[in-house]
Coordinates of C-alpha atoms and ligand atoms in Angstrom, one line a residue:
X83 CA -3.1 78.3 -14.3
X84 CA 0.5 78.8 -15.1
X85 CA 2.7 75.7 -15.2
X86 CA 5.6 76.2 -12.7
X87 CA 5.8 72.7 -11.2
X88 CA 6.9 71.4 -14.9
X89 CA 4.1 69.5 -16.5
X90 CA 5.1 68.4 -19.8
X91 CA 2.4 66.0 -20.8
X92 CA 1.7 64.2 -23.9
X93 CA -0.9 61.4 -23.6
X94 CA -0.1 58.8 -26.1
X95 CA -2.6 56.6 -24.1
X96 CA -5.6 58.6 -24.8
X97 CA -5.0 58.5 -28.4
X98 CA -5.6 54.5 -28.6
X99 CA -9.3 53.5 -29.7
X100 CA -12.0 54.2 -27.5
X101 CA -12.1 50.6 -25.9
X102 CA -9.2 51.0 -24.3
X103 CA -9.9 53.3 -21.7
X104 CA -12.8 55.4 -20.2
X105 CA -12.0 59.1 -19.9
X106 CA -12.2 59.7 -15.9
X107 CA -11.4 62.4 -13.3
X108 CA -10.3 61.6 -9.8
X109 CA -12.8 62.1 -7.8
X110 CA -11.8 65.3 -5.3
X111 CA -10.8 64.7 -1.3
X112 CA -11.4 66.7 1.7
X113 CA -8.1 67.8 3.2
X114 CA -5.1 66.6 1.3
X115 CA -1.9 66.2 3.4
X116 CA 1.6 65.5 1.6
X117 CA 2.8 62.7 3.8
X118 CA 6.0 61.8 1.7
X119 CA 7.8 63.4 -1.6
X120 CA 10.5 62.0 -3.5
X121 CA 11.9 65.2 -4.8
X122 CA 14.9 63.2 -6.4
X123 CA 12.8 61.3 -8.7
X124 CA 10.5 64.7 -9.2
X125 CA 13.9 66.4 -10.1
X126 CA 14.5 63.8 -12.7
X127 CA 11.0 64.1 -14.3
X128 CA 11.3 67.7 -14.7
X129 CA 9.1 68.8 -11.9
X130 CA 10.2 71.1 -9.4
X131 CA 10.1 69.4 -5.5
X132 CA 9.5 72.7 -4.4
X133 CA 6.4 73.6 -5.7
X134 CA 4.9 70.0 -5.3
X135 CA 4.7 71.1 -1.7
X136 CA 2.8 73.8 -2.3
X137 CA -1.2 74.1 -1.6
X138 CA -1.4 73.9 -5.7
X139 CA 1.3 71.3 -5.9
X140 CA -0.5 69.0 -3.5
X141 CA -3.9 69.8 -5.0
X142 CA -2.6 68.0 -8.0
X143 CA -0.9 65.1 -5.8
X144 CA -4.5 64.3 -4.3
X145 CA -6.3 64.5 -7.4
X146 CA -8.4 68.4 -6.7
X147 CA -6.9 69.4 -9.5
X148 CA -5.9 68.6 -13.1
X149 CA -2.7 70.0 -14.2
X150 CA -2.6 71.7 -17.8
X151 CA -2.1 69.1 -20.5
X152 CA -3.2 66.0 -18.6
X153 CA -5.8 64.0 -19.8
X154 CA -6.9 61.9 -17.3
X155 CA -8.3 58.0 -17.6
X156 CA -8.8 54.9 -16.0
X157 CA -7.1 51.7 -18.3
X158 CA -9.3 48.6 -19.5
X159 CA -7.7 45.4 -19.0
X160 CA -8.2 42.2 -18.2
X161 CA -6.7 39.2 -16.6
X162 CA -6.4 35.8 -14.8
X163 CA -6.4 36.0 -11.0
X164 CA -5.1 32.8 -9.6
X165 CA -5.8 30.9 -12.8
X166 CA -9.5 32.3 -13.6
X167 CA -10.0 35.0 -16.3
X168 CA -11.8 38.4 -15.6
X169 CA -12.6 41.7 -17.3
X170 CA -10.8 44.4 -14.7
X171 CA -9.6 48.0 -15.1
X172 CA -8.5 50.3 -13.0
X173 CA -10.5 50.1 -10.4
X174 CA -9.3 52.5 -8.0
X175 CA -6.8 54.5 -10.3
X176 CA -6.2 57.2 -12.8
X177 CA -3.7 58.0 -15.5
X178 CA -3.4 61.3 -15.6
X179 CA -0.8 61.3 -18.4
X180 CA 2.4 60.9 -19.8
X181 CA 5.5 62.9 -18.7
X182 CA 7.9 63.7 -21.1
X183 CA 10.8 64.0 -19.2
X184 CA 13.9 66.7 -19.6
X185 CA 15.8 63.4 -21.1
X186 CA 13.1 62.9 -23.4
X187 CA 11.9 59.7 -21.7
X188 CA 7.7 59.1 -21.4
X189 CA 6.4 57.8 -18.7
X190 CA 3.1 57.3 -16.9
X191 CA 2.0 59.5 -13.9
X192 CA -1.1 57.2 -12.0
X193 CA -3.3 58.1 -9.0
X194 CA -3.9 54.8 -6.8
X195 CA -6.5 55.2 -4.8
X196 CA -8.2 58.4 -6.5
X197 CA -11.9 57.2 -6.6
X198 CA -14.3 54.8 -8.3
X199 CA -14.3 54.0 -12.0
X200 CA -16.5 52.0 -14.6
X201 CA -13.8 49.3 -13.6
X202 CA -14.7 49.6 -9.8
X203 CA -16.9 47.0 -9.7
X204 CA -17.8 46.4 -5.8
X205 CA -14.8 48.2 -4.8
X206 CA -14.6 52.1 -3.0
X207 CA -11.7 53.4 -5.3
X208 CA -9.8 54.1 -3.0
X209 CA -6.7 52.9 -0.6
X210 CA -5.5 53.5 3.0
X211 CA -2.5 55.1 4.0
X212 CA -0.6 51.6 5.5
X213 CA -0.8 50.2 2.2
X214 CA 0.2 53.2 0.0
X215 CA 3.4 53.9 2.2
X216 CA 4.1 50.5 2.5
X217 CA 4.3 50.5 -1.7
X218 CA 6.3 53.5 -1.7
X219 CA 8.8 52.0 0.4
X220 CA 9.3 48.7 -1.6
X221 CA 9.1 50.3 -4.9
X222 CA 11.9 52.7 -3.7
X223 CA 14.2 49.9 -2.4
X224 CA 13.5 47.9 -4.9
X225 CA 14.8 50.7 -7.1
X226 CA 17.7 50.9 -5.4
X227 CA 18.4 47.3 -5.7
X228 CA 18.5 48.2 -9.4
X229 CA 15.6 46.0 -10.4
X230 CA 13.1 47.5 -12.9
X231 CA 10.0 48.6 -11.3
X232 CA 7.2 51.2 -11.1
X233 CA 8.3 54.2 -8.7
X234 CA 6.4 56.1 -6.1
X235 CA 6.3 60.0 -6.3
X236 CA 4.4 60.9 -3.5
X237 CA 1.5 59.6 -1.2
X238 CA -1.0 62.3 0.5
X239 CA -3.6 61.4 2.9
X240 CA -6.9 62.4 1.7
X241 CA -8.4 63.2 5.4
X242 CA -10.9 60.9 4.4
X243 CA -11.8 57.4 6.0
X244 CA -11.7 54.4 3.7
X245 CA -13.8 51.1 5.4
X246 CA -11.9 48.1 5.8
X247 CA -11.8 45.9 8.0
X248 CA -12.0 48.9 10.4
X249 CA -12.2 52.6 9.0
X250 CA -8.8 53.6 8.3
X251 CA -7.2 57.2 7.2
X252 CA -7.2 56.9 3.2
X253 CA -4.1 58.0 0.9
X254 CA -3.6 58.6 -2.8
X255 CA 0.4 57.2 -3.9
X256 CA 1.1 59.0 -7.6
X257 CA 3.0 56.2 -9.4
X258 CA 5.1 56.2 -12.0
X259 CA 5.7 53.8 -14.8
X260 CA 7.6 52.9 -17.6
X261 CA 3.9 52.3 -18.8
X262 CA 0.7 50.3 -17.2
X263 CA 0.4 48.3 -20.4
X264 CA 0.3 44.8 -19.1
X265 CA -0.4 40.9 -20.1
X266 CA -3.7 41.6 -19.4
X267 CA -4.1 44.4 -21.4
X268 CA -3.5 42.3 -24.6
X269 CA -5.7 39.4 -22.9
X270 CA -8.4 42.3 -23.0
X271 CA -7.9 43.2 -26.9
X272 CA -7.6 39.8 -27.8
X273 CA -11.1 38.9 -25.6
X274 CA -13.6 42.3 -26.8
X275 CA -11.2 43.8 -29.4
X276 CA -12.9 44.7 -32.5
X277 CA -10.7 44.4 -35.7
X278 CA -7.4 45.5 -35.7
X279 CA -7.3 46.5 -32.1
X280 CA -5.4 44.2 -30.7
X281 CA -2.9 45.2 -33.8
X282 CA -2.8 48.6 -32.7
X283 CA -2.2 47.5 -29.3
X284 CA 0.3 45.8 -29.7
X285 CA 2.1 48.3 -32.8
X286 CA 1.7 51.2 -29.6
X287 CA 3.7 48.5 -26.9
X288 CA 6.5 48.2 -29.7
X289 CA 6.4 52.0 -30.4
X290 CA 7.0 52.5 -26.4
X291 CA 9.0 49.9 -25.4
X292 CA 10.3 48.0 -28.3
X293 CA 11.2 50.7 -31.1
X294 CA 14.4 48.1 -32.2
X295 CA 11.6 45.4 -33.4
X296 CA 9.3 47.4 -35.7
X297 CA 11.7 46.9 -38.6
X298 CA 12.2 42.9 -37.8
X299 CA 10.5 40.6 -40.2
X300 CA 7.6 39.6 -37.8
X301 CA 7.7 42.2 -35.2
X302 CA 4.8 40.9 -33.5
X303 CA 6.7 37.9 -32.6
X304 CA 10.0 39.8 -31.8
X305 CA 7.6 41.5 -29.3
X306 CA 6.9 38.3 -27.6
X307 CA 10.2 37.3 -27.3
X308 CA 11.7 40.4 -26.0
X309 CA 8.7 40.4 -23.2
X310 CA 9.7 36.8 -22.6
X311 CA 13.1 38.0 -22.3
X312 CA 12.9 41.3 -20.3
X313 CA 10.2 39.1 -17.7
X314 CA 13.1 36.5 -17.4
X315 CA 15.7 38.9 -16.3
X316 CA 13.2 40.5 -14.0
X317 CA 12.5 37.4 -12.5
X318 CA 15.7 36.0 -11.9
X319 CA 16.5 39.5 -10.2
X320 CA 13.7 38.6 -7.8
X321 CA 14.9 35.5 -7.2
X322 CA 18.5 36.7 -6.6
X323 CA 17.5 38.8 -4.1
X324 CA 14.4 37.1 -2.3
X325 CA 11.4 39.0 -3.7
X326 CA 8.1 38.0 -3.0
X327 CA 5.9 39.6 -5.5
X328 CA 2.4 37.9 -4.0
X329 CA 0.0 38.2 -6.7
X330 CA 1.3 37.7 -9.8
X331 CA -1.7 37.6 -12.2
X332 CA -1.9 38.3 -15.8
X333 CA -2.9 41.7 -14.8
X334 CA 0.1 42.5 -12.7
X335 CA 2.4 41.5 -14.8
X336 CA 3.8 44.5 -16.9
X337 CA 5.1 44.3 -20.7
X338 CA 7.9 46.8 -20.0
X339 CA 9.5 44.0 -17.6
X340 CA 9.1 46.5 -14.3
X341 CA 7.8 45.1 -11.3
X342 CA 4.5 46.7 -10.8
X343 CA 1.9 45.9 -8.1
X344 CA 3.2 46.3 -4.5
X345 CA 0.3 44.4 -2.5
X346 CA 1.0 41.5 -0.4
X347 CA 4.5 41.4 -1.7
X348 CA 7.6 40.8 1.0
X349 CA 11.2 40.3 1.0
X350 CA 11.8 36.4 2.5
X351 CA 14.3 36.6 5.6
X352 CA 14.6 32.6 6.0
X353 CA 15.2 31.1 3.3
X354 CA 12.8 28.4 2.0
X355 CA 11.4 28.0 -1.4
X356 CA 7.7 27.5 -0.2
X357 CA 7.8 31.1 1.0
X358 CA 4.5 32.6 0.9
X359 CA 3.6 35.7 2.6
X360 CA 0.2 36.4 1.1
X361 CA -3.1 35.5 3.4
X362 CA -5.2 34.7 0.3
X363 CA -3.0 32.7 -1.5
X364 CA -3.7 29.5 0.5
X365 CA -2.0 26.9 -2.3
X366 CA 0.9 28.7 -2.7
X367 CA 0.5 29.5 -6.3
X368 CA 3.1 32.7 -6.0
X369 CA 5.3 31.1 -3.4
X370 CA 8.9 32.4 -3.7
X371 CA 10.1 28.7 -5.4
X372 CA 7.1 28.7 -8.1
X373 CA 7.5 32.3 -9.2
X374 CA 9.7 31.7 -12.4
X375 CA 6.9 28.9 -13.2
X376 CA 4.4 31.5 -12.9
X377 CA 5.8 34.2 -14.9
X378 CA 6.5 31.3 -17.6
X379 CA 2.7 30.6 -17.6
X380 CA 1.5 34.5 -17.9
X381 CA 3.8 34.7 -20.6
X382 CA 2.3 32.0 -22.2
X383 CA -1.3 33.6 -21.7
X384 CA 0.3 36.8 -23.7
X385 CA 1.3 34.7 -26.2
X386 CA -1.8 32.7 -26.6
X387 CA -3.4 36.4 -26.8
X388 CA -1.5 37.6 -29.2
X389 CA -1.7 34.6 -31.7
X390 CA -3.8 36.1 -34.3
X391 CA -0.7 38.3 -34.9
X392 CA 1.8 35.7 -35.0
X393 CA 1.1 33.8 -37.9
X394 CA -2.5 34.0 -40.2
X395 CA -2.7 30.3 -39.9
X396 CA -3.2 29.4 -37.1
X397 CA -1.0 26.0 -36.5
X398 CA 1.9 28.1 -38.2
X399 CA 1.1 30.9 -35.0
X400 CA 0.8 27.8 -32.4
X401 CA 4.1 26.7 -33.8
X402 CA 6.0 30.3 -33.1
X403 CA 4.5 30.6 -30.1
X404 CA 5.8 27.6 -28.5
X405 CA 9.3 27.7 -29.7
X406 CA 9.8 31.6 -28.2
X407 CA 8.1 30.0 -24.9
X408 CA 10.4 27.2 -24.7
X409 CA 13.3 29.3 -24.5
X410 CA 12.0 31.5 -21.6
X411 CA 13.2 28.8 -18.9
X412 CA 16.4 28.9 -20.5
X413 CA 16.8 33.0 -20.3
X414 CA 15.5 32.4 -16.8
X415 CA 18.0 30.2 -15.6
X416 CA 21.0 31.9 -17.4
X417 CA 19.9 35.1 -15.7
X418 CA 19.8 33.3 -12.3
X419 CA 23.2 31.3 -12.4
X420 CA 24.9 34.3 -14.0
X421 CA 23.6 36.2 -10.8
X422 CA 24.0 33.5 -8.4
X423 CA 27.7 33.5 -9.5
X424 CA 28.4 36.8 -8.8
X425 CA 26.7 36.8 -5.5
X426 CA 29.8 34.0 -4.8
X427 CA 32.4 36.4 -6.6
X428 CA 32.7 34.3 -9.3
X429 CA 33.6 35.9 -12.7
X430 CA 34.5 32.9 -14.5
X431 CA 32.3 29.9 -15.5
X432 CA 32.9 26.4 -14.2
X433 CA 30.6 23.7 -15.0
X434 CA 30.6 22.6 -11.2
X435 CA 29.5 26.2 -10.4
X436 CA 26.0 25.5 -10.5
X437 CA 26.4 22.5 -8.0
X438 CA 28.1 24.8 -5.7
X439 CA 25.1 27.1 -5.6
X440 CA 22.7 24.3 -5.4
X441 CA 24.9 23.0 -2.4
X442 CA 24.8 26.0 -0.5
X443 CA 20.9 26.5 -0.9
X444 CA 20.0 23.4 0.0
X445 CA 22.3 23.7 3.3
X446 CA 20.6 27.1 3.5
X447 CA 17.2 25.7 3.9
X448 CA 18.2 22.4 5.9
X449 CA 19.5 25.1 8.7
X450 CA 16.9 27.5 8.0
X451 CA 19.3 30.3 7.2
X452 CA 18.6 34.0 6.8
X453 CA 18.9 34.5 2.5
X454 CA 20.4 38.1 2.7
X455 CA 22.5 37.8 6.0
X456 CA 24.2 34.4 4.5
X457 CA 25.5 36.4 1.1
X458 CA 26.2 39.3 3.1
X459 CA 28.6 37.5 5.9
X460 CA 30.4 35.5 2.7
X461 CA 30.8 39.2 1.3
X462 CA 32.3 40.4 4.2
X463 CA 34.3 37.4 5.6
X464 CA 32.5 37.2 8.8
X465 CA 30.8 34.3 9.2
X466 CA 28.6 35.1 12.7
X467 CA 25.5 35.5 14.2
X468 CA 24.0 31.9 12.3
X469 CA 24.2 28.6 13.5
X470 CA 24.7 27.6 9.5
X471 CA 27.9 28.6 10.1
X472 CA 28.7 26.0 12.5
X473 CA 27.4 23.4 10.7
X474 CA 29.9 20.7 8.9
X475 CA 27.9 20.7 5.9
X476 CA 28.2 24.4 5.5
X477 CA 32.0 24.1 6.6
X478 CA 32.7 21.8 4.0
X479 CA 30.9 23.7 1.2
X480 CA 32.9 26.8 2.5
X481 CA 35.8 25.1 1.9
X482 CA 34.8 24.0 -1.4
X483 CA 34.0 27.9 -2.8
X484 CA 37.5 29.3 -1.2
X485 CA 39.0 26.5 -3.7
X486 CA 37.0 27.7 -6.3
X487 CA 37.6 31.3 -5.8
X488 CA 41.1 30.1 -6.5
X489 CA 40.3 30.1 -10.2
X490 CA 39.3 33.7 -10.5
X491 CA 41.9 36.1 -11.7
X492 CA 41.8 38.5 -8.5
X493 CA 40.6 37.8 -5.2
X494 CA 39.7 42.0 -5.1
X495 CA 37.6 42.0 -8.0
X496 CA 35.6 39.1 -6.7
X497 CA 35.3 40.6 -3.7
X498 CA 34.2 43.8 -5.4
X499 CA 31.3 41.9 -7.5
X500 CA 30.2 40.6 -4.4
X501 CA 29.6 43.7 -2.6
X502 CA 27.7 45.5 -6.0
X503 CA 25.5 42.1 -6.1
X504 CA 24.5 41.3 -2.3
X505 CA 22.6 43.7 -0.6
X506 CA 23.9 44.6 3.1
X507 CA 20.1 45.5 3.8
X508 CA 16.6 44.8 2.1
X509 CA 13.4 46.0 3.3
X510 CA 12.7 43.5 6.1
X511 CA 9.3 42.9 6.7
X512 CA 9.4 44.2 10.8
X513 CA 11.7 47.4 10.0
X514 CA 8.7 48.1 7.3
X515 CA 5.9 47.3 10.1
X516 CA 7.3 49.6 12.7
X517 CA 7.8 52.6 10.1
X518 CA 4.7 52.3 8.9
X519 CA 3.2 52.2 12.5
X520 CA 5.1 55.1 13.8
X521 CA 3.2 56.6 10.8
X522 CA -0.1 55.8 10.7
X523 CA -0.5 55.4 15.0
X524 CA 1.9 58.4 15.9
X525 CA 2.1 60.2 12.9
X526 CA 6.1 60.4 13.6
X527 CA 7.5 60.1 9.9
X528 CA 11.1 60.0 11.1
X529 CA 11.4 56.2 11.3
X530 CA 10.0 55.8 7.7
X531 CA 12.4 58.5 6.3
X532 CA 15.5 56.9 8.2
X533 CA 15.0 53.4 6.4
X534 CA 14.1 54.9 3.4
X535 CA 17.6 56.5 3.5
X536 CA 19.0 53.3 4.5
X537 CA 17.3 51.7 1.6
X538 CA 18.2 54.2 -0.9
X539 CA 21.8 52.7 -1.3
X540 CA 21.7 48.9 -0.2
X541 CA 25.5 47.8 -1.1
X542 CA 26.5 50.9 1.1
X543 CA 27.6 48.4 3.7
X544 CA 27.7 51.5 6.0
X545 CA 27.6 51.7 9.6
X546 CA 23.9 52.9 9.8
X547 CA 22.7 49.9 7.9
X548 CA 23.7 47.2 10.2
X549 CA 21.2 47.6 12.7
X550 CA 18.9 47.5 9.7
X551 CA 20.2 44.0 8.9
X552 CA 19.3 42.2 12.0
X553 CA 16.7 39.5 10.9
X554 CA 13.2 39.7 13.0
X555 CA 12.8 38.3 16.5
X556 CA 11.5 34.7 16.2
X557 CA 8.6 34.6 16.5
X558 CA 5.6 31.6 16.2
X559 CA 3.4 33.7 14.2
X560 CA 4.6 33.6 10.3
X561 CA 4.4 37.0 8.6
X562 CA 1.3 37.5 6.6
X563 CA 0.5 40.4 4.0
X564 CA -3.0 41.2 2.5
X565 CA -4.3 41.8 -0.6
X566 CA -7.0 44.4 -2.0
X567 CA -6.1 46.8 0.6
Ligands
AMP171 P1 -5.5 44.3 -7.5 O1 -5.1 42.6 -7.3 O2 -4.4 45.1 -6.4 O3 -4.0 44.0 -8.8 O4 -6.2 44.1 -8.1 C1 -7.0 43.7 -8.7 C2 -8.6 44.6 -9.4 O5 -9.2 44.6 -8.5 C3 -8.0 45.9 -10.5 O6 -8.7 45.9 -11.1 C4 -7.9 46.8 -9.3 O7 -8.2 47.8 -9.5 C5 -9.4 46.5 -8.5 N1 -9.2 47.1 -7.3 C6 -8.7 46.9 -6.2 N2 -8.6 47.3 -5.1 C7 -9.9 48.4 -5.5 C8 -10.9 49.1 -4.5 N3 -10.5 49.6 -3.4 N4 -12.2 49.5 -5.4 C9 -12.0 49.4 -6.6 N5 -11.1 48.3 -6.9 C10 -10.1 48.1 -6.6
MG172 MG1 -3.4 45.0 -10.4

């Protein structure tokens, strides 16, 4: 088969010890139909977007054909799911291989919803159109918000039903990631690896994501510290845009620092630290305000897993791990504070800033303000459309903020900073639902395409974005998302 699409695979993961994966082809599907293709992403990976839309291209995106050089496999991993440790693995995903991009980058190309694997447990290995389109929309929105994330290359309908509460049309998402190494991959190696497997995995992660630490004195400790750093940056970014992951189990936390596994995630409309969307998160373990702590908890699991690599004496290893983990909350806070200052146009650092930020957030919580639109209004200087803006508490805060802005060197720089930090729009749940409903019920993909278009530059503050900025109409039913869909 000639390779006109541009596949250029080098499959380093398949060279790891056998323990880490099972060779596995996708299960062919009846009648593939391309629903959405990310042409821009395709081109950046060295893939010809035109060719991907031909029958052969679609057959590949459906898992019906394997491109030359691919080495399909399902990855093994473990993970703490809502606090409980389990053996997991790709139950409905298959890694096609690693595409080497024209810039020399290396990314995983993975199918999601491509059939059963040895790690499927009771599952059918499949996915429905709705949740796959939802992952496409939200992951691409996250990318446009400049937040590290896996990307979505395409969604293909399979022409086969998947059985959930009702029969739903099936689909396969092609996901692109820096890698699919997870905290749970290390937990798996620690629990079930034989001599040297854990170290092999750690060396692999260093080579792939943190080559700079290869020469450091204790490279495994440096690896831990780097992952801590990236996760602190990532979760701070989530908090700053009001993103709620929903299922921060250790198998859903990457070593690369990318957001992964868009299941029951959603963006917060009304600001409330206790916001939970996931129907299965009854205790609020992964509530908005808890995310920074849960990331720290997950990082502690990573540290435990690699403990034997940190020092040959366990006591010393624990001490080193604890010292590194102790930095996490400071790193998170530092990143979050920097981001919050930027959201308020503050380039200088003044001690009182933290109190100023805290007072705004508390006022927002008290008056049930819309998170994104509060910062949007401050950015464009139009304090309209929310009860918050008429309250005495807010007006007092606003005067203080104006005074604080006077300490800045340039008002126009402050304004610019706010515009590049506060998104004019986010993927609002009601807009995402409307796009999915049009696609699923009416076969109308235009609603989704328009939404993807406005979300592709969330800092544009363009006229066409205005209607997408509106919060949902008041409802007495809270928005709910579902897992394992
Ligand atoms: P998640 O909560 O989506 O991260 O998934 C947790 C685990 O369940 C992972 O091992 C998934 O591969 C597996 N899984 C989720 N959905 C399915 C499915 N439909 N069939 C098989 N395995 C699944
Ligand atoms: Mg997962």
